[in-house]
Amino acid sequence: MTATDPAMTALAHGWSALSLLHGRIESRVERALQARHRLSAREYSLLDVLSRQHDGEGGHLQMRQVADSVVLSQSATTRLVTRLEDRGLLSRYLCPTDRRGIYTDVTEAGLRLLEEARPTHNTALREALDEAATDPALAPLVHAVLQLQDGALPA
């Protein structure tokens, strides 16, 4: 294969379109959340992921799992958790069965902010997808995202 191989060129164009779609969505969501809630898209994602924890078996995520969920390095996730903890939106505590483990929970203030921000997030996401759907290069990706929303995998 060479750099001009049509299959590689198509793959590169597909990756470029996916990257462009992600950037547009993230930018739209970031602006909306910052303007209305003083919350970044990453902070929102972290609060959302952590709010889904539960007290049952496997209900609490380790920091590595949280980092994977918000697509950040473990150290960047730890810094993000610290910032939200300083704002009173998260709290940390030792795992009752393994004193080396530290869990992070969303505080009542964090849950309130998340619920206030959720409509803003969802509206910005929908607007970004609707706008991207008008771009012929991005429309197939938007279609795939919408299929995933419905629980179906794209064919």
XYZ file of C-alpha atoms in Angstrom:
155
model
C 0.000 0.000 0.000
C 1.125 3.502 -0.754
C 0.006 6.899 0.476
C -2.053 7.266 -2.701
C -3.764 3.882 -2.376
C -7.522 4.571 -2.839
C -8.461 2.406 0.159
C -6.074 4.302 2.435
C -7.220 7.634 1.036
C -10.858 6.722 1.722
C -9.938 5.587 5.234
C -8.106 8.859 5.888
C -11.079 10.858 4.604
C -13.426 8.877 6.831
C -11.225 9.486 9.848
C -11.041 13.174 8.981
C -14.843 13.388 8.771
C -15.227 11.621 12.120
C -12.716 13.973 13.709
C -14.510 16.985 12.215
C -17.891 15.794 13.515
C -16.472 15.224 16.992
C -14.856 18.661 17.029
C -18.045 20.415 15.954
C -20.143 18.605 18.543
C -17.661 19.166 21.342
C -17.294 22.843 20.477
C -21.058 23.453 20.417
C -21.625 21.562 23.684
C -18.659 23.261 25.374
C -19.883 26.776 24.490
C -23.421 26.057 25.675
C -22.395 24.452 28.972
C -19.851 27.169 29.765
C -22.269 29.977 28.965
C -25.181 28.643 30.992
C -23.619 26.541 33.760
C -19.888 27.402 34.025
C -19.235 23.747 33.242
C -16.924 22.280 30.611
C -17.957 19.393 28.395
C -15.404 17.165 30.193
C -16.746 18.207 33.595
C -20.281 17.445 32.451
C -19.189 14.035 31.149
C -17.428 13.222 34.403
C -20.452 14.212 36.506
C -22.693 12.186 34.194
C -20.518 9.054 34.380
C -20.149 9.262 38.156
C -23.866 9.941 38.689
C -24.611 6.522 37.178
C -22.688 4.650 39.877
C -24.630 2.546 42.362
C -24.020 0.708 45.625
C -24.457 -2.776 44.166
C -21.756 -5.163 42.960
C -19.435 -3.369 40.570
C -21.364 -0.153 41.094
C -18.427 2.107 41.893
C -15.844 2.874 39.276
C -12.129 2.909 39.896
C -10.284 5.993 38.678
C -8.932 4.017 35.696
C -12.495 3.130 34.660
C -13.613 6.734 35.081
C -10.679 7.901 32.936
C -11.648 5.444 30.198
C -15.269 6.599 30.365
C -14.430 10.276 29.883
C -11.575 9.582 27.440
C -8.829 11.209 29.473
C -5.582 9.980 30.961
C -5.737 8.860 34.570
C -3.721 11.897 35.698
C -5.944 14.331 33.757
C -9.007 12.655 35.256
C -7.562 12.999 38.756
C -6.970 16.734 38.146
C -10.520 17.091 36.834
C -11.919 15.279 39.886
C -9.897 17.571 42.162
C -11.266 20.699 40.432
C -14.850 19.468 40.795
C -14.215 18.417 44.387
C -12.886 21.937 45.122
C -16.175 23.307 43.729
C -18.163 21.020 46.034
C -19.557 18.936 43.146
C -17.744 15.681 43.985
C -16.488 13.961 47.116
C -13.925 11.211 47.572
C -13.782 8.484 50.178
C -11.825 5.311 50.889
C -13.202 2.007 49.676
C -14.579 0.186 52.741
C -13.137 -3.185 51.630
C -9.810 -2.035 50.161
C -8.200 0.910 51.952
C -6.000 1.547 48.895
C -9.043 2.239 46.726
C -10.608 5.677 46.533
C -14.126 6.211 45.269
C -15.609 9.412 43.939
C -19.268 10.324 44.307
C -21.299 13.214 42.978
C -22.539 15.483 45.785
C -26.097 16.808 45.983
C -24.827 20.102 44.524
C -23.194 18.163 41.679
C -26.401 16.243 40.975
C -28.402 19.491 40.907
C -25.935 21.101 38.503
C -25.940 17.995 36.305
C -29.734 17.983 36.116
C -29.776 21.719 35.331
C -27.130 21.238 32.628
C -28.583 18.091 31.026
C -31.171 19.930 28.862
C -28.478 22.390 27.727
C -26.161 19.514 26.835
C -28.864 17.595 24.987
C -30.048 20.649 23.049
C -26.507 21.584 22.001
C -25.838 17.991 20.982
C -29.025 17.830 18.918
C -28.266 21.191 17.248
C -24.719 20.100 16.384
C -25.974 16.828 14.896
C -28.752 18.564 12.944
C -26.263 21.042 11.510
C -23.752 18.306 10.661
C -26.471 16.267 8.931
C -26.662 18.976 6.248
C -23.012 18.358 5.298
C -22.837 15.472 2.800
C -19.477 14.329 4.210
C -20.842 14.158 7.760
C -24.424 13.001 7.150
C -23.572 9.265 7.141
C -21.814 9.646 10.488
C -24.774 11.518 11.958
C -27.020 8.723 10.706
C -24.790 6.167 12.453
C -24.931 8.133 15.716
C -28.718 8.315 15.535
C -28.932 4.570 14.905
C -26.822 3.953 17.988
C -29.192 6.148 19.978
C -32.035 3.841 18.992
C -30.048 0.818 20.142
C -29.420 -0.431 16.619
C -25.998 -0.869 15.135
C -25.396 0.615 11.689
C -25.434 -1.993 8.947
